Every structure is written in structure tokens, then in C-alpha cells.
XYZ file of C-alpha atoms in Angstrom:
536
model
C 43.849 18.390 -45.502
C 41.547 16.759 -43.331
C 40.508 13.128 -44.863
C 36.152 14.066 -44.104
C 34.097 17.232 -44.689
C 33.889 19.004 -40.996
C 29.969 18.429 -41.350
C 29.073 15.305 -42.702
C 32.512 13.670 -42.252
C 32.115 11.994 -45.668
C 35.481 10.581 -46.417
C 37.491 12.671 -49.305
C 39.813 11.331 -51.988
C 43.543 11.624 -52.408
C 45.509 12.005 -54.733
C 46.220 8.938 -57.135
C 43.812 6.665 -55.072
C 43.176 3.159 -55.969
C 39.639 1.897 -55.693
C 38.108 5.479 -55.346
C 34.651 3.692 -55.927
C 34.755 2.714 -52.799
C 35.223 5.426 -50.945
C 32.606 7.577 -53.424
C 30.163 4.710 -51.832
C 30.989 5.311 -48.034
C 30.044 8.931 -48.406
C 27.195 8.209 -50.714
C 25.450 5.698 -48.511
C 26.112 8.292 -45.530
C 24.230 11.009 -47.718
C 21.023 8.709 -48.160
C 21.862 8.245 -44.513
C 21.376 11.154 -42.973
C 19.631 13.019 -45.142
C 16.293 13.937 -44.716
C 16.035 11.563 -42.010
C 13.889 8.892 -41.048
C 13.995 7.762 -37.541
C 11.330 4.374 -36.605
C 12.721 5.171 -32.902
C 14.547 6.899 -30.298
C 15.734 6.890 -27.048
C 15.681 2.643 -28.574
C 18.410 0.762 -26.303
C 17.606 -3.197 -28.118
C 18.274 -3.705 -31.629
C 14.858 -4.834 -33.734
C 15.087 -8.664 -34.295
C 14.622 -8.357 -38.345
C 16.140 -4.485 -39.646
C 15.173 -3.501 -43.134
C 17.942 -2.121 -44.917
C 17.316 1.723 -44.283
C 16.005 1.871 -41.403
C 17.214 4.060 -38.129
C 16.700 4.642 -35.344
C 18.032 6.812 -32.568
C 19.951 5.476 -29.686
C 19.555 5.177 -26.056
C 21.614 5.427 -23.242
C 21.744 1.698 -22.222
C 22.305 0.179 -25.852
C 22.864 -3.887 -26.049
C 23.780 -6.352 -28.479
C 25.180 -5.039 -31.099
C 24.192 -1.467 -30.630
C 26.859 -1.776 -27.519
C 29.010 1.115 -27.146
C 26.937 3.334 -29.234
C 25.310 4.969 -27.145
C 23.118 8.260 -28.797
C 24.672 7.615 -31.833
C 21.963 7.171 -34.555
C 21.942 3.519 -36.228
C 21.093 2.377 -39.719
C 20.874 -0.541 -41.306
C 22.534 -1.386 -44.650
C 22.694 -4.967 -46.299
C 22.013 -6.457 -42.884
C 24.615 -4.719 -41.012
C 24.634 -1.739 -39.032
C 26.624 1.583 -38.974
C 26.533 3.831 -36.726
C 26.900 8.115 -37.137
C 27.474 11.242 -34.810
C 24.493 13.525 -34.383
C 25.879 17.222 -35.022
C 24.737 20.117 -34.652
C 21.451 21.102 -36.774
C 20.759 17.420 -38.280
C 17.081 16.650 -38.300
C 14.621 13.754 -38.440
C 11.362 12.825 -38.419
C 10.326 10.473 -35.930
C 6.768 9.559 -34.155
C 4.887 12.448 -36.591
C 7.086 14.840 -35.054
C 10.306 16.802 -37.155
C 13.010 17.196 -34.183
C 16.471 18.973 -34.639
C 19.716 18.104 -32.482
C 21.117 21.341 -30.772
C 24.473 21.309 -28.797
C 24.118 17.435 -27.385
C 20.278 17.614 -27.071
C 17.246 16.302 -28.972
C 13.910 19.098 -29.484
C 11.263 18.990 -31.715
C 11.782 21.691 -33.910
C 9.122 24.941 -33.091
C 9.052 24.010 -29.492
C 11.229 27.132 -28.507
C 9.991 31.007 -29.809
C 13.210 32.444 -28.724
C 16.376 30.428 -29.670
C 18.195 28.322 -27.085
C 20.849 29.271 -24.739
C 23.750 27.708 -23.312
C 26.517 29.284 -21.704
C 26.921 33.022 -19.517
C 23.586 35.895 -20.714
C 21.667 38.214 -18.839
C 18.333 39.082 -20.005
C 16.974 42.678 -19.634
C 13.539 43.501 -21.634
C 13.772 40.416 -24.242
C 9.924 38.603 -24.134
C 9.838 34.820 -23.363
C 7.148 32.132 -24.627
C 8.046 28.855 -23.812
C 12.069 29.619 -23.713
C 14.600 27.006 -22.872
C 18.045 27.729 -21.538
C 20.862 26.074 -19.999
C 24.110 27.658 -18.296
C 24.076 30.647 -15.482
C 21.052 32.909 -16.039
C 20.588 36.420 -14.494
C 17.568 38.795 -14.668
C 18.833 41.547 -13.171
C 15.503 43.267 -10.697
C 13.400 45.701 -12.930
C 13.448 44.056 -15.949
C 10.400 42.226 -16.682
C 10.301 39.532 -18.490
C 6.572 39.310 -19.378
C 5.348 35.044 -19.926
C 2.610 34.145 -22.045
C 2.682 30.391 -20.476
C 6.145 29.279 -19.036
C 9.729 30.062 -18.887
C 11.919 26.910 -19.254
C 15.319 27.083 -17.505
C 17.287 24.053 -17.818
C 14.013 22.228 -19.244
C 15.255 18.326 -19.544
C 17.623 16.978 -20.096
C 19.916 20.132 -19.527
C 19.977 20.957 -16.274
C 22.969 21.975 -13.406
C 21.423 25.309 -13.265
C 20.409 28.291 -10.678
C 18.426 30.773 -11.522
C 18.165 34.551 -9.254
C 14.883 36.478 -10.217
C 13.887 39.477 -9.262
C 11.117 40.765 -11.293
C 8.754 38.483 -13.063
C 4.874 39.282 -13.619
C 1.379 38.061 -13.657
C 0.920 34.756 -14.812
C 4.904 33.640 -15.480
C 5.934 30.064 -14.339
C 9.940 29.465 -13.726
C 10.862 26.312 -14.284
C 14.726 25.576 -13.281
C 16.406 22.312 -13.951
C 18.171 22.802 -10.130
C 16.996 25.656 -8.103
C 14.842 28.571 -8.341
C 15.983 31.681 -6.041
C 13.554 34.340 -6.076
C 13.711 37.463 -3.837
C 10.625 39.939 -3.911
C 11.322 43.710 -4.649
C 11.373 46.400 -2.230
C 7.563 46.455 -3.762
C 6.410 43.116 -2.459
C 5.193 40.756 -5.134
C 2.375 42.033 -6.613
C 1.646 39.803 -9.436
C -1.034 36.909 -9.428
C -0.660 33.253 -10.794
C 2.802 33.375 -10.004
C 4.619 30.378 -9.668
C 8.397 29.278 -9.221
C 9.179 25.674 -9.591
C 12.272 23.277 -8.700
C 12.991 20.408 -11.735
C 15.213 17.383 -11.337
C 15.583 14.478 -14.276
C 17.898 12.198 -12.988
C 20.093 8.915 -14.588
C 23.380 7.623 -12.813
C 25.097 5.081 -14.932
C 28.095 3.386 -14.007
C 29.643 2.125 -10.924
C 29.673 4.457 -6.869
C 32.840 3.794 -5.582
C 32.777 5.631 -2.552
C 30.898 8.277 -0.533
C 27.199 8.231 -0.377
C 25.187 9.096 -3.454
C 21.451 10.772 -3.466
C 19.650 10.129 -6.619
C 16.624 12.121 -7.373
C 13.620 12.010 -10.279
C 11.943 14.871 -9.049
C 12.231 16.843 -5.989
C 10.132 19.607 -4.620
C 11.628 22.339 -2.264
C 9.821 25.308 -1.366
C 11.354 28.398 1.143
C 9.106 31.060 2.538
C 10.868 34.125 4.128
C 8.352 36.986 4.366
C 9.103 39.722 6.733
C 5.088 40.635 6.301
C 2.426 39.044 5.054
C -0.984 41.176 3.875
C -2.089 38.459 1.305
C -3.636 34.325 1.006
C -0.520 32.343 0.312
C 0.382 28.921 -0.133
C 4.136 27.060 -0.110
C 3.757 24.252 -1.652
C 7.284 21.974 -2.173
C 5.673 19.824 -5.266
C 2.438 20.374 -7.081
C 0.715 18.735 -9.338
C -2.685 19.676 -11.573
C -4.721 17.312 -14.215
C -7.566 18.534 -16.560
C -8.856 16.003 -18.297
C -11.484 17.750 -20.849
C -11.918 14.464 -22.520
C -15.372 14.360 -25.221
C -18.598 12.484 -24.094
C -18.226 8.789 -24.730
C -14.762 8.738 -24.581
C -13.352 6.405 -22.139
C -9.581 6.817 -20.321
C -8.748 3.316 -18.469
C -6.585 5.482 -15.186
C -5.376 8.853 -14.494
C -2.419 9.236 -11.489
C -1.377 12.266 -10.047
C 1.525 10.529 -8.755
C 2.946 7.071 -10.101
C 4.791 5.535 -8.744
C 7.191 2.576 -10.033
C 9.510 0.687 -7.836
C 11.706 -2.433 -9.414
C 13.998 -4.318 -7.131
C 16.307 -5.851 -9.914
C 19.641 -5.801 -8.137
C 21.293 -8.278 -6.604
C 21.402 -6.061 -2.835
C 19.520 -5.270 -0.175
C 16.943 -1.992 0.763
C 16.375 -1.689 4.612
C 13.312 1.080 3.432
C 11.148 1.194 0.827
C 8.746 4.750 0.965
C 6.202 5.364 -1.338
C 5.346 8.455 0.747
C 7.066 9.447 3.004
C 5.999 13.024 5.446
C 7.885 14.367 7.956
C 7.247 17.119 10.110
C 9.926 19.361 12.454
C 9.927 21.883 14.908
C 13.112 24.129 13.627
C 13.042 26.837 16.325
C 10.142 27.800 14.906
C 7.428 29.267 17.595
C 4.165 29.766 16.010
C 1.700 27.070 15.538
C 0.436 25.032 13.890
C -3.394 24.767 13.577
C -4.294 21.522 11.578
C -0.845 18.618 10.351
C -2.057 16.175 7.758
C 0.322 13.965 6.602
C -1.579 13.004 3.540
C -5.539 14.612 2.740
C -7.262 13.260 0.534
C -10.375 15.614 -0.525
C -12.549 13.793 -3.497
C -15.835 14.954 -2.552
C -16.213 17.177 -5.475
C -17.214 14.103 -7.562
C -18.737 12.314 -5.535
C -21.882 12.880 -8.561
C -20.315 10.810 -10.752
C -16.882 8.506 -8.897
C -19.571 4.809 -8.923
C -16.901 3.197 -6.008
C -15.047 6.503 -3.924
C -11.373 4.990 -2.546
C -10.003 7.099 0.238
C -7.047 5.058 0.728
C -7.088 1.553 -1.020
C -4.153 -0.929 -0.093
C -4.289 -3.602 -3.346
C -1.324 -5.684 -1.331
C -3.490 -8.706 0.726
C -0.337 -9.890 2.869
C 0.439 -5.428 3.606
C 0.347 -4.588 6.734
C -0.917 -0.906 7.937
C 0.400 0.917 10.990
C -0.629 3.840 12.943
C 1.119 4.110 16.105
C -1.681 7.004 17.439
C -5.219 7.107 17.306
C -7.732 6.078 13.996
C -10.667 7.388 14.024
C -13.968 5.902 11.900
C -16.301 8.366 11.013
C -14.628 10.316 13.350
C -12.158 13.267 12.885
C -11.397 12.741 17.013
C -11.052 9.923 18.163
C -10.732 9.609 21.880
C -7.823 9.585 23.606
C -6.393 6.102 25.189
C -8.405 4.049 21.709
C -6.176 2.546 19.045
C -9.505 2.659 16.997
C -12.799 5.011 17.845
C -15.482 3.905 15.238
C -18.286 6.388 15.230
C -21.382 3.978 14.000
C -21.156 0.875 12.902
C -18.530 -2.251 12.130
C -19.711 -4.975 10.081
C -17.896 -8.146 8.361
C -17.010 -7.807 4.435
C -18.493 -11.523 5.051
C -21.181 -13.495 7.235
C -19.583 -16.397 8.559
C -15.984 -15.687 7.670
C -13.616 -13.741 9.995
C -12.792 -13.691 13.425
C -12.061 -11.168 16.158
C -8.908 -12.099 18.001
C -7.476 -15.291 18.341
C -6.177 -17.707 20.949
C -3.014 -16.232 20.643
C -4.297 -12.568 20.825
C -7.270 -12.519 22.460
C -9.384 -9.643 24.141
C -8.820 -8.839 27.590
C -12.452 -7.120 28.642
C -15.726 -7.049 26.720
C -18.301 -4.171 27.405
C -21.590 -4.141 25.719
C -25.448 -3.484 26.766
C -27.347 -5.801 25.936
C -26.516 -9.788 25.834
C -24.709 -11.140 22.348
C -26.913 -12.519 19.575
C -25.607 -15.850 18.477
C -27.628 -16.486 14.448
C -29.861 -19.930 14.872
C -31.267 -20.594 12.756
C -32.562 -24.192 11.797
C -32.598 -23.680 7.771
C -28.658 -22.779 8.969
C -27.937 -26.110 10.317
C -27.445 -30.086 9.531
C -28.176 -33.148 10.920
C -30.244 -31.654 13.614
C -30.442 -34.626 17.011
C -30.989 -35.057 20.596
C -27.637 -35.537 22.718
C -26.763 -39.819 22.464
C -25.999 -41.428 26.084
C -22.400 -41.197 25.613
C -23.034 -37.097 25.260
C -25.949 -37.058 28.135
C -22.937 -38.746 30.126
C -20.435 -36.071 29.620
C -23.786 -33.336 29.828
C -24.351 -34.207 33.847
C -20.202 -34.624 34.205
C -19.892 -30.872 32.857
C -21.540 -29.383 35.507
C -19.335 -30.451 38.071
C -16.556 -29.346 36.691
C -17.074 -25.382 37.246
C -14.008 -24.378 39.762
C -12.466 -20.899 40.875
C -9.243 -19.943 39.636
C -7.181 -16.149 39.262
C -5.633 -15.842 35.701
C -1.204 -15.660 35.988
C -1.296 -12.228 34.243
C -3.533 -11.007 36.854
C -1.744 -12.432 39.901
C 1.824 -11.337 38.391
C 0.776 -7.327 38.131
C -1.700 -7.351 41.280
C -0.172 -10.367 43.129
C -3.315 -11.331 45.897
C -4.946 -7.991 45.103
C -5.879 -10.739 41.617
C -8.841 -10.825 41.427
C -10.868 -14.767 41.171
C -12.803 -16.384 38.244
C -15.249 -18.734 38.159
C -16.008 -21.067 34.776
C -15.106 -24.662 33.500
C -10.913 -24.621 31.912
C -11.145 -26.792 28.711
C -8.799 -29.405 28.961
C -11.168 -31.178 31.543
C -14.210 -30.805 29.391
C -11.266 -32.727 27.171
C -10.231 -35.766 29.290
C -13.968 -35.865 30.107
C -15.154 -36.582 26.819
C -12.449 -39.007 26.321
C -13.457 -40.724 29.523
C -16.910 -40.982 27.098
C -14.850 -43.056 24.233
C -15.073 -39.306 22.560
C -13.153 -37.445 20.421
C -13.359 -33.969 22.059
C -12.758 -31.882 18.983
C -15.062 -33.556 17.030
C -17.056 -30.466 18.861
C -17.684 -27.220 18.391
C -17.236 -26.620 22.536
C -13.962 -26.901 22.672
C -11.032 -26.731 20.593
C -6.961 -25.533 20.708
C -4.467 -23.285 18.355
C -1.344 -22.910 17.982
C 0.883 -20.729 20.641
C 2.624 -17.977 19.073
C 3.962 -14.420 20.816
C 5.499 -11.307 19.888
C 9.343 -10.604 19.992
C 11.287 -7.498 19.947
C 14.433 -7.516 18.226
C 17.347 -5.652 17.016
C 18.628 -4.773 14.000
C 21.502 -2.538 12.761
C 21.595 -0.334 9.993
C 23.386 2.312 7.856
C 22.002 5.458 6.822
C 22.344 9.307 6.608
C 22.422 11.013 9.204
C 19.307 13.252 10.192
C 19.087 17.124 11.282
C 15.372 16.703 11.931
C 14.295 17.040 8.206
C 17.404 17.200 6.432
C 20.921 14.851 5.841
C 24.021 15.923 7.445
C 26.591 16.873 4.791
C 30.186 17.286 5.343
C 33.247 19.952 3.834
C 33.007 17.776 1.026
C 29.181 17.650 0.321
C 29.345 13.967 1.254
C 25.972 12.442 3.543
C 27.338 11.946 6.908
C 26.607 7.920 7.698
C 26.234 6.243 10.757
C 25.340 3.599 11.447
C 21.933 2.710 14.160
C 20.348 -0.166 16.364
C 16.933 -0.210 15.126
C 13.826 -2.355 16.847
C 11.356 -4.352 14.959
C 8.373 -6.422 16.361
C 7.650 -10.290 14.927
C 6.411 -12.809 15.673
C 7.469 -16.377 16.285
C 6.328 -19.358 17.867
C 5.792 -19.828 21.001
C 7.494 -22.703 22.933
C 7.765 -25.051 25.856
C 11.201 -25.841 27.020
C 11.982 -28.945 24.377
C 11.482 -27.207 22.074
C 7.636 -28.003 20.850
C 5.299 -25.266 20.334
C 2.386 -24.330 22.740
C -0.847 -24.792 22.498
C -3.742 -22.816 23.723
C -6.990 -24.046 24.467
C -10.375 -22.673 24.052
C -14.064 -23.019 24.596
C -17.283 -21.825 23.522
C -19.321 -20.702 26.209
C -22.624 -21.073 25.186
C -21.806 -24.273 23.774
C -20.965 -25.730 27.115
C -23.503 -24.312 29.037
C -25.780 -26.106 27.015
C -24.579 -28.935 27.881
C -25.021 -28.481 31.534
C -28.087 -27.496 31.304
C -28.890 -30.952 29.383
C -27.294 -32.405 31.932
C -29.023 -30.449 34.376
C -32.619 -30.816 33.397
C -31.567 -34.972 32.987
C -31.298 -35.318 36.412
C -34.157 -33.028 37.331
C -36.298 -35.589 34.601
C -34.942 -38.717 36.772
C -35.465 -37.022 39.720
C -38.834 -36.080 38.841
C -39.682 -39.448 37.539
C -38.558 -41.591 40.556
C -40.699 -39.201 43.059
C -43.436 -39.611 40.327
C -43.911 -35.958 40.101
C -46.171 -34.788 36.579
C -44.812 -32.598 34.052
């Protein structure tokens, strides 16, 4: 005879056993812990700080502290210490207002299935299922229709690794599988309505990865349409969600997320690319055409009447970059060729007098406008209004004589002797005039300078799965083939001279320099008129 009972594992009393009260009390403690079990939490990994006698928890898959090494066991506190028990088929527990039962390694709510959970290999013919959970290899032969009032959960989490082949399901059916679903239409074609086939993954990887390559996917959608004839409207969706909110008037919900993805980088390794959403379109031997392709399509127009602030795309990261390799249209769905940004409407800064258009290192080549620039020059926005001092007037008189002609080096490099001449002022020469008269040129807004930067293209080596279009290349063992490739990327760096000192780019405000020149010319004209005795 064994030393304990078959189900509860209660210790047996042996013949002529001494101190048999110890064994008896141990059995009573185990009965007290597991009969009418009340769990304070399920799949908990961290023991509570101050447990009370009788407190019980269902331990999760990554226990810590005093629970280490007891994954998925029942932990019960007695005399300030933890005792651990292995769940067994038929064990039930009350937790969070629900009674759950342990069956074949899975905890599930009592009454969650109208059809018993099945394992192994079974052929279902003529069965009517409602919210059924099945695992193993289940065959649905052709001609054996299954009528589903809601959905058929095949391999519901945490059961997975299941392939389902289905040839006939009636209307309003939802087949959900742990690994994949293959639907083959009957010779008469698919005639049902509201028919859904979906794949489902829930994945956890514990322990080391010693060799090869591993893909860990929490949720994966894949839809393949092989229709020999198309006579009706059909949608092919790789992954789809629907949210229905029937909250009563006066209630408040903080957030509703169609897709909410959290990424926590906690390890010490490096990550090359982090994609919140990636869409890859590929042409693999097809000859048909696609009218429109949307990498991301957002339509909330139906909610315009009830949305206070309607954001199509909201980037919360202040230092994040947004990159578009093609044309961007603002207010137009057909941006002009050759335009990186095509705006069909007014463009405003978010706040007045706060942002720049370009910089001293990244300036526009040309500007085309129909009317002259309008500069805000309201008296109420200015302080310390005064006429030019004697030294400032001397600078003004010299500025007009500093006008020169020149060619741009970039134009000479591109066009050679055909580069055109330009006429204007040189910023450094104006700065010298201010200094000659004892004035700090950079105390005036007409000239200035900024540290120069430049963009350089660098190359780095990255190792990643080899791709054939959107699909990874898999070897004969089912392992993704890895390849190391050179990847170019741009980086903004200081622009330095031969000595390593960062260059500066000097600039001027044309209208202010022109105002100085006009003041100098006006003073010269006034002096000539006074010499001639001309009246105003």
C-alpha cells in the first residue's frame, strides 16, 4: 500500500506508528487547506508581506521569495509558514467572485463550457456546441455541420498548439484556434453569413535560448484567401478587433484602446529596431492591381459629433522623430510630385514668436512668395525705442559702402563658371564695422552666428532574419536563417575645421541691415542738403 491517498495525498497511518498524532494532524491541515478552497489571488508570483493563517494563493509561473520553485502550486499559510500543494483534477476554488476548477492542467471557470473540455484525438459529428473548449487534434469532417450560438473556442488559452481543419460551418460561427485554422469550402461554396475564422497565440518563454533563432509572438493573425471564383463581397483581415461600449449615461471611462502594446526593455542586451506597428506590402508573383494601399488608415469621422479633440495621429514623445520617405499631403490626398510636403491650407506655428523656419545650418535654398513678407512691427510690442547714437550712425554710414557681389560655393561646385553672381552684404564685414566703432555686433539683431552641424551617413552591421518579401526564410529544421547586413543611417554631428574646432555660420537679418544703410544714407543726404542750404 502507498504512503498516502490517491487524490488528496493525505498521509496514511502505518501499523504500530509512534506519534501518530503528527501524521493525523498533518492530514487535517491538508484537508483544511484544500476543502472549500478560498484563494485570495490567482497566478500571483510574489508572496504577501504579512500573511494570515489560512490565507491561500494560486502561484504563477515565475514565483519569487519563499515561493521560488513552487510554480503553479497552491500556497497556504499556517503558523506563519507556507505549505505547498499540487492541484489535482476536480479541485475547485473560489477566487474573485468566481468558482474555478482544475482540469488536465488548466484552471477554468465552472460553467464556462456547455460541452466538456476534451483532450487527445476526437472526431465530432453532428454535435451542437456553445462556447466549447477543445484541445489536442480535433477533426471536423465535411458534411458534419456544427451550429454555434456564439463561438467555438478550439485550444483556448492556456491550451495551444492545435491545428484545425474544418469543411463546413453554418452561419454566425466563430472558430478560434490555438495554432491555425484551415477552412476548405464545400463544392457548393461558402453560403453562410457572419462567418469568422481566427487564429490565436498567447506565448511565454522561460529559461535560456542556447542555439538557433526563436520567434516569440503574443498575438498573430494570418489570413490566406484561395478563392477559385468570387461572386460576393469578402474582406480578408489578418487581425481584427471590435469594441462595443454600452456604458450608461453619466458614467465615465478613462481609456478605450483598440490596440494597446507595452514594451519594457529590462535586460542588459541591445535591440536594433523596435516597431510599435510595422506594415510590409509585397508582390509575390501576382498579376492583379491594387487601387489603393494604406499603411495606416484612421477614420473617426463617425464620432465627430461627440469627440471634443479628434486626433488622427498623436505623437506624445517630445524627442521622437517622424520620418516619411514619400510625399506628405496636409489637407490633400494627392500631394504634388517633387514635393516632400504639400499643404492645401494655411500653415501656422503653434505659438507666436516661438519657432523658427530653418536654421543657420539647415536653410532653405530659395523661397517663392507672391507678396512681400509682412513683419509684425507693433509699437506696443517694443521697448527702449530710441534714435541711433553717434557711433551707431557712423556704422550706418559705412554699411552702404560694404555692398559686394559674390558667387555661392555650392553653385560654383555644381555649375562652374556658369554660376550666377549675387549682390548683398557679408555678415563678417558688417561685424567688423561695429567692432571698429567700439560696438558689440552681437548686441544687435541684425547679425548673428550659430554652431555649424552637418549630416553624415554611417554604416553599421546588423544581424537579423533573412527575409523573402514579408516572410522569413526557414531552413530544413524549421529554424529562421539569419544574415548579417550593412545598414546605412544618418547622424547629425558638429562641422569642424582642420584643427577640430567647430565651425560657426554667420547670418544677418536683411531688413535690419537695410534699415541701418538707409539711416546712413539719410544722414549723408541731410548733411549735403544742409551744406547747400536746401529746405526740407
